[in-house]
């Protein structure tokens, strides 16, 4: 009988950095086959509906892009935090505050027929996300509070605040008591990029943000500081890099991008403020960031995959009567298998003596 053990590698295995995501996707397909069979559906029909049908029409492709846009914006911001070992789990709340701030400006200036309202709404969304992210930043820098807990708990406060506002001062007085705001004016709405689809300007914002964050991390002293702190906080401290400054900046960048994502969502495809503005984009973005190896350009591809799960799951619900929650199930399976595969990035299996 052979005994094996895990031995730490001197350097991460580059081949497994590539193979791990691919094997995670393959494993997800295999698990999905059994899952669909267990649910009493043909695996071939279900997988065709999940992966092929959304890509078979222009409308399906644009819907994937629409759902990928907020994930990209949030995930590239999270990549900055995570590379600096700042664990921001509050992107969902920052997304929500961005939507609230943007909606408030759009409603207050609803009678102004000028696209300056749109610009102000987008800036307000960025400010809202940054403001919400500054709370865990203050608590961590000044009181050494764990940012995982504080940012996560703020998500629930943000959702409660949203529900209060859409049933209170932001509720449409002519909306028959439905918990939602009045629809935004044309001058407070993101223009459509393709007629007949929901593809909006926020998709361009997301792609530009990914490129800018990639350039910032690769070409600026801030990006160098982020990498040094992430690799060795002691070495960063010895080099004179102020960790508190990096904590502040990384959380503000992440919160600003999440707030912009929230603003684009309500000013774009939704068109008003509602109690439910996110199917979990803030949490899906965490998965997208890690599946994309915290690389802003790779995150574009991983975000498209997460968006495909959302669109495909909607089709599974419509055509096969399966629960919409399957999107989260598949996202979770991918992440779990990726973590399992990453074990071989940093460790090797050797025969024990």
Coordinates of C-alpha atoms in Angstrom, one line a residue:
X1 CA 0.0 0.0 0.0
X2 CA 1.3 3.4 -1.0
X3 CA 1.2 6.4 1.3
X4 CA 1.3 9.9 -0.1
X5 CA 1.6 13.4 1.5
X6 CA 1.4 17.0 0.3
X7 CA 4.7 18.9 0.2
X8 CA 5.0 22.6 -0.2
X9 CA 6.5 23.8 -3.5
X10 CA 9.3 26.3 -3.5
X11 CA 7.6 28.2 -6.3
X12 CA 3.9 28.1 -7.4
X13 CA 3.5 25.7 -10.3
X14 CA 2.7 27.8 -13.4
X15 CA 1.2 24.8 -15.3
X16 CA -1.4 24.3 -12.5
X17 CA -2.2 28.0 -12.5
X18 CA -3.5 27.4 -16.1
X19 CA -4.9 23.9 -15.6
X20 CA -6.7 24.5 -12.4
X21 CA -9.5 26.8 -13.9
X22 CA -9.9 24.5 -16.9
X23 CA -10.2 21.4 -14.6
X24 CA -12.7 23.3 -12.4
X25 CA -14.9 24.0 -15.5
X26 CA -14.6 20.4 -16.6
X27 CA -15.5 19.2 -13.1
X28 CA -18.5 21.6 -13.0
X29 CA -19.8 20.1 -16.2
X30 CA -19.5 16.6 -14.8
X31 CA -21.2 17.5 -11.5
X32 CA -23.9 19.3 -13.6
X33 CA -24.6 16.1 -15.5
X34 CA -25.5 14.3 -12.3
X35 CA -27.3 17.3 -10.9
X36 CA -29.6 17.6 -13.9
X37 CA -30.2 13.8 -14.0
X38 CA -31.1 14.0 -10.3
X39 CA -33.6 16.8 -11.1
X40 CA -35.2 14.6 -13.7
X41 CA -34.1 16.5 -16.7
X42 CA -32.1 15.5 -19.8
X43 CA -28.5 16.6 -19.1
X44 CA -28.0 17.3 -22.9
X45 CA -31.1 19.4 -23.1
X46 CA -30.3 21.2 -19.9
X47 CA -26.7 21.9 -20.8
X48 CA -27.7 23.1 -24.2
X49 CA -30.2 25.5 -22.6
X50 CA -27.6 26.7 -20.1
X51 CA -24.5 27.1 -22.3
X52 CA -25.5 27.1 -25.9
X53 CA -28.9 28.8 -26.2
X54 CA -27.7 32.1 -24.6
X55 CA -25.0 32.3 -27.2
X56 CA -27.2 31.5 -30.2
X57 CA -28.8 34.9 -30.7
X58 CA -27.7 38.6 -30.6
X59 CA -30.2 39.3 -27.8
X60 CA -28.7 36.4 -25.7
X61 CA -25.2 37.7 -26.2
X62 CA -26.1 41.2 -25.3
X63 CA -27.9 40.0 -22.1
X64 CA -24.7 38.2 -21.1
X65 CA -22.8 41.5 -21.6
X66 CA -25.4 43.4 -19.6
X67 CA -25.1 41.0 -16.6
X68 CA -21.3 40.8 -16.9
X69 CA -20.8 44.6 -16.8
X70 CA -21.5 45.0 -13.0
X71 CA -19.6 41.9 -12.2
X72 CA -16.5 43.2 -14.1
X73 CA -16.7 46.6 -12.4
X74 CA -17.0 45.1 -9.0
X75 CA -14.5 42.3 -9.5
X76 CA -11.6 44.5 -10.8
X77 CA -12.0 46.7 -7.8
X78 CA -12.0 43.6 -5.5
X79 CA -8.8 42.4 -7.3
X80 CA -7.0 45.6 -6.0
X81 CA -8.1 44.9 -2.5
X82 CA -7.4 41.2 -2.6
X83 CA -3.9 41.7 -4.0
X84 CA -3.2 43.9 -1.1
X85 CA -4.6 41.3 1.4
X86 CA -7.5 43.6 2.2
X87 CA -10.6 41.3 2.2
X88 CA -13.5 43.5 1.1
X89 CA -16.6 41.3 1.2
X90 CA -18.9 44.3 1.2
X91 CA -19.2 44.9 -2.5
X92 CA -22.9 44.0 -2.5
X93 CA -23.5 46.8 0.0
X94 CA -21.3 49.3 -1.9
X95 CA -23.2 48.4 -5.1
X96 CA -26.5 49.1 -3.3
X97 CA -25.4 52.4 -2.0
X98 CA -24.2 53.4 -5.4
X99 CA -27.6 52.6 -6.8
X100 CA -29.3 54.6 -4.0
X101 CA -27.1 57.7 -4.4
X102 CA -27.4 57.7 -8.2
X103 CA -31.2 57.2 -8.0
X104 CA -31.6 60.1 -5.5
X105 CA -29.8 62.5 -7.8
X106 CA -31.8 61.3 -10.9
X107 CA -35.1 61.8 -9.0
X108 CA -34.1 65.2 -7.5
X109 CA -33.2 66.6 -10.9
X110 CA -35.9 64.8 -12.8
X111 CA -37.1 68.0 -14.4
X112 CA -33.8 69.1 -15.9
X113 CA -33.6 68.2 -19.6
X114 CA -29.8 67.9 -19.8
X115 CA -27.5 65.0 -19.8
X116 CA -25.6 66.7 -17.0
X117 CA -28.1 64.9 -14.8
X118 CA -26.7 61.5 -16.0
X119 CA -23.2 62.6 -15.3
X120 CA -24.1 63.8 -11.8
X121 CA -26.0 60.6 -11.1
X122 CA -23.0 58.4 -12.1
X123 CA -20.7 60.5 -9.9
X124 CA -23.1 60.2 -7.1
X125 CA -23.1 56.4 -7.5
X126 CA -19.3 56.4 -7.3
X127 CA -19.4 58.6 -4.2
X128 CA -22.0 56.3 -2.6
X129 CA -19.9 53.2 -3.1
X130 CA -16.8 54.9 -1.8
X131 CA -18.6 56.3 1.2
X132 CA -19.8 52.8 2.2
X133 CA -16.3 51.3 1.7
X134 CA -14.8 54.0 3.8
X135 CA -16.6 52.6 6.9
X136 CA -14.6 49.3 7.1
X137 CA -11.5 51.3 6.1
X138 CA -11.9 53.6 9.1
X139 CA -12.6 50.7 11.4
X140 CA -9.6 48.7 10.2
X141 CA -7.0 51.5 10.2
X142 CA -8.1 53.1 13.4
X143 CA -9.4 50.2 15.5
X144 CA -7.8 47.2 13.7
X145 CA -11.3 45.7 13.2
X146 CA -11.5 42.7 10.8
X147 CA -12.7 44.1 7.5
X148 CA -14.3 40.8 6.5
X149 CA -16.9 41.0 9.2
X150 CA -17.5 44.8 9.0
X151 CA -17.8 44.9 5.2
X152 CA -20.0 41.8 5.2
X153 CA -22.4 43.1 7.9
X154 CA -22.7 46.4 6.0
X155 CA -24.3 44.5 3.1
X156 CA -27.3 43.7 5.2
X157 CA -27.6 47.3 6.4
X158 CA -27.4 48.5 2.8
X159 CA -30.3 46.2 1.8
X160 CA -32.4 47.3 4.8
X161 CA -31.7 51.0 3.9
X162 CA -32.8 50.3 0.3
X163 CA -36.0 48.7 1.4
X164 CA -36.7 51.6 3.7
X165 CA -36.2 54.2 1.0
X166 CA -38.2 52.6 -1.7
X167 CA -41.1 52.3 0.7
X168 CA -40.5 55.9 2.0
X169 CA -39.1 59.1 0.6
X170 CA -38.0 57.6 -2.7
X171 CA -41.3 55.8 -3.4
X172 CA -43.2 56.9 -6.5
X173 CA -46.3 58.8 -5.3
X174 CA -48.1 57.7 -8.4
X175 CA -46.9 54.1 -8.3
X176 CA -50.1 52.6 -6.7
X177 CA -48.1 52.0 -3.5
X178 CA -45.6 49.6 -5.2
X179 CA -42.2 49.7 -3.4
X180 CA -40.2 51.4 -6.2
X181 CA -39.2 54.9 -7.3
X182 CA -40.6 56.8 -10.3
X183 CA -38.9 55.8 -13.6
X184 CA -35.9 57.9 -14.4
X185 CA -36.1 60.5 -17.2
X186 CA -34.4 60.1 -20.6
X187 CA -31.6 62.5 -19.5
X188 CA -30.8 60.3 -16.4
X189 CA -30.7 57.0 -18.3
X190 CA -27.7 55.3 -19.9
X191 CA -28.2 55.3 -23.7
X192 CA -28.6 52.0 -25.5
X193 CA -25.7 50.8 -27.7
X194 CA -27.8 48.5 -29.9
X195 CA -31.4 49.2 -30.7
X196 CA -33.8 46.5 -29.5
X197 CA -31.5 45.2 -26.8
X198 CA -30.6 46.3 -23.2
X199 CA -26.9 46.8 -24.0
X200 CA -25.9 50.1 -22.4
X201 CA -23.0 52.4 -21.9
X202 CA -22.1 50.7 -18.6
X203 CA -20.6 47.8 -20.6
X204 CA -18.1 50.2 -22.0
X205 CA -17.4 51.6 -18.6
X206 CA -16.7 48.1 -17.3
X207 CA -14.2 47.3 -20.1
X208 CA -12.4 50.6 -19.7
X209 CA -12.2 50.1 -15.9
X210 CA -10.6 46.7 -16.4
X211 CA -7.9 48.1 -18.7
X212 CA -7.3 51.1 -16.4
X213 CA -7.0 49.0 -13.3
X214 CA -4.6 46.6 -15.1
X215 CA -2.4 49.5 -16.1
X216 CA -2.5 51.0 -12.7
X217 CA -1.5 47.7 -11.0
X218 CA 1.3 47.2 -13.6
X219 CA 2.7 50.6 -14.2
X220 CA 2.3 52.8 -11.0
X221 CA 4.0 52.9 -7.7
X222 CA 0.6 52.3 -6.0
X223 CA 0.3 49.0 -8.0
X224 CA 3.9 48.1 -6.9
X225 CA 3.0 48.9 -3.3
X226 CA -0.1 46.7 -3.5
X227 CA 1.9 43.7 -4.8
X228 CA 4.6 44.2 -2.2
X229 CA 2.1 44.3 0.7
X230 CA 0.3 41.3 -0.7
X231 CA 3.5 39.3 -0.9
X232 CA 5.1 40.4 2.3
X233 CA 3.7 43.0 4.8
X234 CA 7.0 43.0 6.7
X235 CA 9.0 43.7 3.6
X236 CA 6.6 46.5 2.7
X237 CA 7.0 48.0 6.1
X238 CA 10.7 47.8 5.9
X239 CA 10.6 49.5 2.5
X240 CA 8.6 52.4 4.0
X241 CA 5.3 51.6 2.3
X242 CA 2.5 52.8 4.4
X243 CA 0.0 50.0 4.8
X244 CA -2.8 52.2 6.1
X245 CA -2.6 54.3 3.0
X246 CA -2.9 51.2 0.8
X247 CA -5.8 49.9 2.8
X248 CA -7.6 53.3 2.4
X249 CA -6.9 53.6 -1.3
X250 CA -7.7 50.0 -2.2
X251 CA -11.0 50.1 -0.4
X252 CA -12.0 53.4 -1.9
X253 CA -11.1 52.2 -5.4
X254 CA -13.1 49.0 -4.9
X255 CA -16.1 50.8 -3.3
X256 CA -16.1 53.4 -6.1
X257 CA -16.2 50.8 -8.8
X258 CA -18.9 48.9 -7.0
X259 CA -20.9 52.1 -6.6
X260 CA -20.5 52.8 -10.3
X261 CA -21.8 49.3 -11.1
X262 CA -24.9 50.0 -8.9
X263 CA -25.4 53.3 -10.6
X264 CA -25.2 51.8 -14.1
X265 CA -27.6 49.1 -13.1
X266 CA -30.4 51.4 -12.0
X267 CA -29.7 54.0 -14.7
X268 CA -29.5 51.4 -17.4
X269 CA -31.4 48.1 -17.6
X270 CA -33.7 48.7 -14.5
X271 CA -34.5 52.3 -15.1
X272 CA -35.7 53.0 -11.5
X273 CA -34.9 52.1 -7.9
X274 CA -36.4 48.8 -6.7
X275 CA -36.1 46.6 -3.6
X276 CA -34.2 44.0 -5.6
X277 CA -31.6 45.4 -7.9
X278 CA -29.0 42.7 -7.7
X279 CA -29.2 38.9 -8.0
X280 CA -25.9 38.8 -6.0
X281 CA -23.5 40.6 -8.3
X282 CA -21.3 41.5 -5.3
X283 CA -20.8 37.9 -4.3
X284 CA -20.5 36.6 -7.9
X285 CA -17.7 39.2 -8.4
X286 CA -15.7 37.6 -5.6
X287 CA -15.8 34.4 -7.5
X288 CA -15.0 36.1 -10.8
X289 CA -12.0 37.8 -9.2
X290 CA -10.5 34.6 -8.0
X291 CA -11.4 32.6 -11.1
X292 CA -9.6 35.3 -13.1
X293 CA -6.6 35.0 -10.8
X294 CA -7.0 38.6 -9.7
X295 CA -5.8 39.7 -13.2
X296 CA -8.1 42.6 -14.4
X297 CA -8.1 41.4 -18.0
X298 CA -8.7 37.8 -17.1
X299 CA -11.6 38.9 -14.9
X300 CA -13.4 40.0 -18.0
X301 CA -13.6 36.4 -19.2
X302 CA -14.5 35.0 -15.7
X303 CA -17.2 37.6 -15.4
X304 CA -18.7 36.6 -18.7
X305 CA -18.8 33.0 -17.4
X306 CA -20.7 34.1 -14.3
X307 CA -23.0 36.2 -16.4
X308 CA -23.6 33.1 -18.7
X309 CA -24.7 31.2 -15.6
X310 CA -27.2 33.9 -14.8
X311 CA -28.7 34.1 -18.3
X312 CA -28.6 30.3 -18.8
X313 CA -30.4 29.7 -15.4
X314 CA -33.1 32.1 -16.4
X315 CA -33.7 30.0 -19.5
X316 CA -33.6 26.8 -17.5
X317 CA -36.4 28.3 -15.3
X318 CA -38.5 29.4 -18.3
X319 CA -38.0 26.3 -20.5
X320 CA -37.5 23.5 -18.1
X321 CA -39.0 24.8 -14.9
X322 CA -35.8 24.5 -12.9
X323 CA -35.1 26.9 -10.0
X324 CA -33.3 30.2 -10.8
X325 CA -30.9 29.5 -7.9
X326 CA -29.0 27.1 -10.1
X327 CA -26.9 30.1 -11.2
X328 CA -25.5 30.4 -7.7
X329 CA -25.1 26.6 -7.5
X330 CA -22.9 26.4 -10.6
X331 CA -20.9 29.5 -9.5
X332 CA -20.3 27.8 -6.2
X333 CA -19.2 24.6 -7.8
X334 CA -16.7 26.3 -10.0
X335 CA -15.2 28.2 -7.0
X336 CA -15.1 25.1 -4.9
X337 CA -13.3 23.0 -7.6
X338 CA -11.0 25.9 -8.3
X339 CA -9.9 26.1 -4.7
X340 CA -9.4 22.3 -4.7
X341 CA -7.3 22.6 -7.8
X342 CA -5.3 25.4 -6.4
X343 CA -4.0 23.1 -3.8
X344 CA -1.7 21.7 -6.4
X345 CA -0.5 25.1 -7.4
X346 CA 1.3 25.5 -4.1
X347 CA 1.8 21.9 -3.0
X348 CA 2.9 18.7 -4.7
X349 CA 1.9 15.1 -4.0
X350 CA 4.9 13.0 -3.0
X351 CA 5.3 9.4 -1.8
X352 CA 5.9 9.3 1.9
X353 CA 9.0 7.5 3.1

